[in-house]
Amino acid sequence: MAQAVSGLVAVYPGTFDPVTNGHLDLVQRCAPLVDRLVVSVLANETKSPLFSTEERVGMLQEVLREFPNVEIDFFDGLLIDYARRKQARLILRGIRAISDYEYELQMALMNRELAPDAETIFMLPAVEYTFVSSRLVKEVCRLGGDVSNLVPPIVLAKLRERLQAGS
Ligand code: PNS
């Protein structure tokens, strides 16, 4: 049986392939508002991520180590089942632009249909990160562009190693 967890718990789910400064900005905003924030990597490899689940978890652990109430984890299956296991009432998602809204609205309402007691909360990243996505960061880095302002240094090193090796 799951151990009782006290306080307000939020889950921040995502692919995090890899974590960007936009994700970190969201964690910085949410962590002070809750007792525990679980940043959780979707382990579903059918999305063909650049980094394995272990690598994505490892990068998050390194860049978020200074946050005492942030836990890094991974999950597969339905998010709401995972959130229930974590005793999380809140699901955190970031919205960068109106274009994110439709997809996020669908997911939030489906999750509400499945688990009416869980609430999705949306937060906005800092304006300077509103154009940043893991997908674009990978594309730009693969083509030799500079993404050093958009990801933490350890992520930059891993991206370069993976995408620019031999070039
Ligand atoms: O970073 P992403 O790729 O936008 O994150 C998407 C994620 C992981 C939040 C979403 O794909 C998800 O929750 N997947 C788990 C499976 C699930 O619960 N699907 C139904 C969601 S309505």
mmCIF file of C-alpha atoms and ligand atoms in Angstrom:
data_model
loop_
_atom_site.group_PDB
_atom_site.id
_atom_site.type_symbol
_atom_site.label_atom_id
_atom_site.label_comp_id
_atom_site.label_asym_id
_atom_site.label_seq_id
_atom_site.Cartn_x
_atom_site.Cartn_y
_atom_site.Cartn_z
ATOM 1 C CA MET A 1 0.000 0.000 0.000
ATOM 2 C CA ALA A 2 1.254 3.496 -0.860
ATOM 3 C CA GLN A 3 2.554 5.507 2.076
ATOM 4 C CA ALA A 4 0.508 8.571 2.988
ATOM 5 C CA VAL A 5 2.081 11.780 1.748
ATOM 6 C CA SER A 6 1.306 15.002 3.550
ATOM 7 C CA GLY A 7 1.008 18.381 1.883
ATOM 8 C CA LEU A 8 0.321 19.554 -1.629
ATOM 9 C CA VAL A 9 1.989 17.431 -4.308
ATOM 10 C CA ALA A 10 2.247 18.406 -7.979
ATOM 11 C CA VAL A 11 3.451 16.266 -10.869
ATOM 12 C CA TYR A 12 5.197 17.961 -13.796
ATOM 13 C CA PRO A 13 5.125 15.338 -16.571
ATOM 14 C CA GLY A 14 6.880 15.598 -19.900
ATOM 15 C CA THR A 15 9.189 14.059 -22.439
ATOM 16 C CA PHE A 16 12.099 16.305 -21.401
ATOM 17 C CA ASP A 17 14.197 15.235 -24.410
ATOM 18 C CA PRO A 18 16.173 17.132 -23.206
ATOM 19 C CA VAL A 19 15.277 19.495 -20.356
ATOM 20 C CA THR A 20 15.524 23.152 -21.447
ATOM 21 C CA ASN A 21 15.805 26.438 -19.588
ATOM 22 C CA GLY A 22 12.078 26.858 -20.214
ATOM 23 C CA HIS A 23 11.345 23.706 -18.191
ATOM 24 C CA LEU A 24 13.693 24.879 -15.438
ATOM 25 C CA ASP A 25 11.984 28.251 -15.331
ATOM 26 C CA LEU A 26 8.654 26.517 -14.748
ATOM 27 C CA VAL A 27 10.071 24.376 -11.947
ATOM 28 C CA GLN A 28 11.493 27.506 -10.288
ATOM 29 C CA ARG A 29 8.061 29.111 -10.397
ATOM 30 C CA CYS A 30 6.088 26.120 -9.150
ATOM 31 C CA ALA A 31 8.384 24.572 -6.526
ATOM 32 C CA PRO A 32 7.874 27.364 -3.935
ATOM 33 C CA LEU A 33 4.084 27.013 -4.238
ATOM 34 C CA VAL A 34 3.801 23.322 -3.358
ATOM 35 C CA ASP A 35 5.162 20.973 -0.716
ATOM 36 C CA ARG A 36 6.546 18.547 -3.274
ATOM 37 C CA LEU A 37 7.022 18.760 -7.018
ATOM 38 C CA VAL A 38 7.620 15.523 -8.899
ATOM 39 C CA VAL A 39 9.212 16.132 -12.291
ATOM 40 C CA SER A 40 8.523 12.945 -14.200
ATOM 41 C CA VAL A 41 9.838 11.739 -17.538
ATOM 42 C CA LEU A 42 7.549 9.816 -19.859
ATOM 43 C CA ALA A 43 9.435 6.548 -20.352
ATOM 44 C CA ASN A 44 7.578 5.600 -23.534
ATOM 45 C CA GLU A 45 10.356 4.973 -26.042
ATOM 46 C CA THR A 46 7.916 4.822 -28.993
ATOM 47 C CA LYS A 47 8.435 8.586 -29.341
ATOM 48 C CA SER A 48 12.048 7.719 -30.363
ATOM 49 C CA PRO A 49 13.693 10.196 -28.026
ATOM 50 C CA LEU A 50 17.274 11.331 -28.603
ATOM 51 C CA PHE A 51 18.122 10.506 -24.984
ATOM 52 C CA SER A 52 17.152 7.357 -23.088
ATOM 53 C CA THR A 53 14.876 7.595 -20.058
ATOM 54 C CA GLU A 54 17.914 7.135 -17.782
ATOM 55 C CA GLU A 55 19.783 9.943 -19.532
ATOM 56 C CA ARG A 56 16.812 12.320 -19.347
ATOM 57 C CA VAL A 57 16.276 11.514 -15.666
ATOM 58 C CA GLY A 58 20.010 11.954 -15.021
ATOM 59 C CA MET A 59 20.120 15.402 -16.632
ATOM 60 C CA LEU A 60 17.074 16.535 -14.644
ATOM 61 C CA GLN A 61 18.647 15.243 -11.434
ATOM 62 C CA GLU A 62 21.809 17.223 -12.100
ATOM 63 C CA VAL A 63 20.174 20.494 -13.022
ATOM 64 C CA LEU A 64 17.515 20.389 -10.289
ATOM 65 C CA ARG A 65 19.638 19.115 -7.435
ATOM 66 C CA GLU A 66 19.462 22.422 -5.516
ATOM 67 C CA PHE A 67 15.677 22.208 -5.092
ATOM 68 C CA PRO A 68 14.989 20.333 -1.848
ATOM 69 C CA ASN A 69 11.303 19.700 -2.553
ATOM 70 C CA VAL A 70 11.749 18.554 -6.160
ATOM 71 C CA GLU A 71 11.889 14.830 -6.932
ATOM 72 C CA ILE A 72 12.862 13.393 -10.324
ATOM 73 C CA ASP A 73 11.130 10.254 -11.516
ATOM 74 C CA PHE A 74 9.826 8.522 -14.640
ATOM 75 C CA PHE A 75 6.562 6.896 -15.549
ATOM 76 C CA ASP A 76 4.719 5.000 -18.233
ATOM 77 C CA GLY A 77 1.038 4.259 -18.699
ATOM 78 C CA LEU A 78 -1.639 6.787 -17.912
ATOM 79 C CA LEU A 79 -0.514 10.007 -16.297
ATOM 80 C CA ILE A 80 -3.496 10.147 -13.970
ATOM 81 C CA ASP A 81 -2.769 6.650 -12.630
ATOM 82 C CA TYR A 82 0.792 7.755 -11.948
ATOM 83 C CA ALA A 83 -0.379 10.997 -10.318
ATOM 84 C CA ARG A 84 -2.675 8.983 -8.066
ATOM 85 C CA ARG A 85 0.202 6.709 -7.022
ATOM 86 C CA LYS A 86 2.212 9.832 -6.171
ATOM 87 C CA GLN A 87 -0.787 11.249 -4.265
ATOM 88 C CA ALA A 88 -0.557 14.343 -6.432
ATOM 89 C CA ARG A 89 -3.643 16.553 -6.737
ATOM 90 C CA LEU A 90 -1.996 18.880 -9.224
ATOM 91 C CA ILE A 91 -0.619 18.302 -12.699
ATOM 92 C CA LEU A 92 1.657 21.096 -13.876
ATOM 93 C CA ARG A 93 1.962 22.020 -17.535
ATOM 94 C CA GLY A 94 3.578 24.982 -19.234
ATOM 95 C CA ILE A 95 1.911 27.044 -21.926
ATOM 96 C CA ARG A 96 4.231 29.093 -24.105
ATOM 97 C CA ALA A 97 1.852 30.385 -26.745
ATOM 98 C CA ILE A 98 -1.743 30.079 -27.909
ATOM 99 C CA SER A 99 -0.601 27.259 -30.205
ATOM 100 C CA ASP A 100 0.085 25.100 -27.129
ATOM 101 C CA TYR A 101 -3.362 25.749 -25.746
ATOM 102 C CA GLU A 102 -5.484 23.442 -27.877
ATOM 103 C CA TYR A 103 -3.380 20.347 -27.182
ATOM 104 C CA GLU A 104 -3.081 21.204 -23.509
ATOM 105 C CA LEU A 105 -6.822 21.843 -23.193
ATOM 106 C CA GLN A 106 -7.607 18.436 -24.694
ATOM 107 C CA MET A 107 -5.178 16.667 -22.398
ATOM 108 C CA ALA A 108 -6.350 18.522 -19.307
ATOM 109 C CA LEU A 109 -10.001 17.796 -20.025
ATOM 110 C CA MET A 110 -9.326 14.140 -20.799
ATOM 111 C CA ASN A 111 -7.384 13.845 -17.571
ATOM 112 C CA ARG A 112 -10.260 15.516 -15.716
ATOM 113 C CA GLU A 113 -12.677 13.044 -17.302
ATOM 114 C CA LEU A 114 -10.525 10.180 -16.034
ATOM 115 C CA ALA A 115 -9.731 11.702 -12.637
ATOM 116 C CA PRO A 116 -12.060 14.537 -11.572
ATOM 117 C CA ASP A 117 -10.135 14.997 -8.340
ATOM 118 C CA ALA A 118 -6.882 15.943 -10.106
ATOM 119 C CA GLU A 119 -6.467 19.518 -11.284
ATOM 120 C CA THR A 120 -4.236 20.614 -14.153
ATOM 121 C CA ILE A 121 -2.538 23.933 -13.542
ATOM 122 C CA PHE A 122 -0.882 25.941 -16.297
ATOM 123 C CA MET A 123 2.035 28.249 -15.763
ATOM 124 C CA LEU A 124 3.756 30.612 -18.172
ATOM 125 C CA PRO A 125 7.520 30.531 -18.588
ATOM 126 C CA ALA A 126 9.554 33.735 -18.684
ATOM 127 C CA VAL A 127 9.007 35.626 -21.929
ATOM 128 C CA GLU A 128 12.552 34.867 -23.125
ATOM 129 C CA TYR A 129 11.734 31.151 -23.191
ATOM 130 C CA THR A 130 8.378 31.308 -24.954
ATOM 131 C CA PHE A 131 9.921 30.139 -28.237
ATOM 132 C CA VAL A 132 12.056 27.382 -26.718
ATOM 133 C CA SER A 133 11.170 23.732 -27.286
ATOM 134 C CA SER A 134 13.232 20.572 -26.936
ATOM 135 C CA ARG A 135 12.481 19.771 -30.581
ATOM 136 C CA LEU A 136 13.847 23.071 -31.924
ATOM 137 C CA VAL A 137 16.849 23.004 -29.604
ATOM 138 C CA LYS A 138 17.807 19.590 -31.012
ATOM 139 C CA GLU A 139 17.284 20.724 -34.599
ATOM 140 C CA VAL A 140 19.370 23.880 -34.198
ATOM 141 C CA CYS A 141 22.137 22.049 -32.347
ATOM 142 C CA ARG A 142 22.209 19.273 -34.954
ATOM 143 C CA LEU A 143 22.778 21.937 -37.633
ATOM 144 C CA GLY A 144 25.592 23.562 -35.660
ATOM 145 C CA GLY A 145 23.651 26.521 -34.214
ATOM 146 C CA ASP A 146 24.305 27.982 -30.780
ATOM 147 C CA VAL A 147 21.769 26.914 -28.142
ATOM 148 C CA SER A 148 23.905 27.767 -25.116
ATOM 149 C CA ASN A 149 21.370 30.342 -23.852
ATOM 150 C CA LEU A 150 18.539 27.850 -24.042
ATOM 151 C CA VAL A 151 19.735 24.794 -22.103
ATOM 152 C CA PRO A 152 21.882 24.246 -18.991
ATOM 153 C CA PRO A 153 25.612 23.657 -19.647
ATOM 154 C CA ILE A 154 25.517 19.925 -18.893
ATOM 155 C CA VAL A 155 22.658 19.483 -21.349
ATOM 156 C CA LEU A 156 24.542 21.503 -23.958
ATOM 157 C CA ALA A 157 27.544 19.214 -23.576
ATOM 158 C CA LYS A 158 25.389 16.104 -23.994
ATOM 159 C CA LEU A 159 23.610 17.556 -27.020
ATOM 160 C CA ARG A 160 26.890 18.410 -28.709
ATOM 161 C CA GLU A 161 28.303 14.983 -27.919
ATOM 162 C CA ARG A 162 25.240 13.237 -29.340
ATOM 163 C CA LEU A 163 24.457 15.471 -32.316
ATOM 164 C CA GLN A 164 27.729 16.953 -33.457
ATOM 165 C CA ALA A 165 30.093 14.041 -32.903
ATOM 166 C CA GLY A 166 32.312 13.644 -35.940
ATOM 167 C CA SER A 167 31.107 16.846 -37.608
HETATM 168 O O1 PNS B 1 6.559 17.001 -22.981
HETATM 169 P P1 PNS B 1 5.337 16.445 -23.679
HETATM 170 O O2 PNS B 1 5.734 15.489 -24.764
HETATM 171 O O3 PNS B 1 4.422 17.531 -24.182
HETATM 172 O O4 PNS B 1 4.518 15.617 -22.566
HETATM 173 C C1 PNS B 1 3.358 14.907 -22.911
HETATM 174 C C2 PNS B 1 2.873 14.039 -21.728
HETATM 175 C C3 PNS B 1 3.982 13.135 -21.241
HETATM 176 C C4 PNS B 1 2.416 14.928 -20.609
HETATM 177 C C5 PNS B 1 1.659 13.198 -22.244
HETATM 178 O O5 PNS B 1 2.014 12.552 -23.443
HETATM 179 C C6 PNS B 1 1.191 12.155 -21.239
HETATM 180 O O6 PNS B 1 0.635 12.481 -20.212
HETATM 181 N N1 PNS B 1 1.417 10.857 -21.552
HETATM 182 C C7 PNS B 1 1.081 9.769 -20.688
HETATM 183 C C8 PNS B 1 -0.055 8.904 -21.271
HETATM 184 C C9 PNS B 1 -1.393 9.526 -20.946
HETATM 185 O O7 PNS B 1 -1.791 9.681 -19.809
HETATM 186 N N2 PNS B 1 -2.115 9.897 -22.028
HETATM 187 C C10 PNS B 1 -3.404 10.541 -21.919
HETATM 188 C C11 PNS B 1 -3.220 12.050 -21.707
HETATM 189 S S1 PNS B 1 -4.734 12.860 -21.901
#
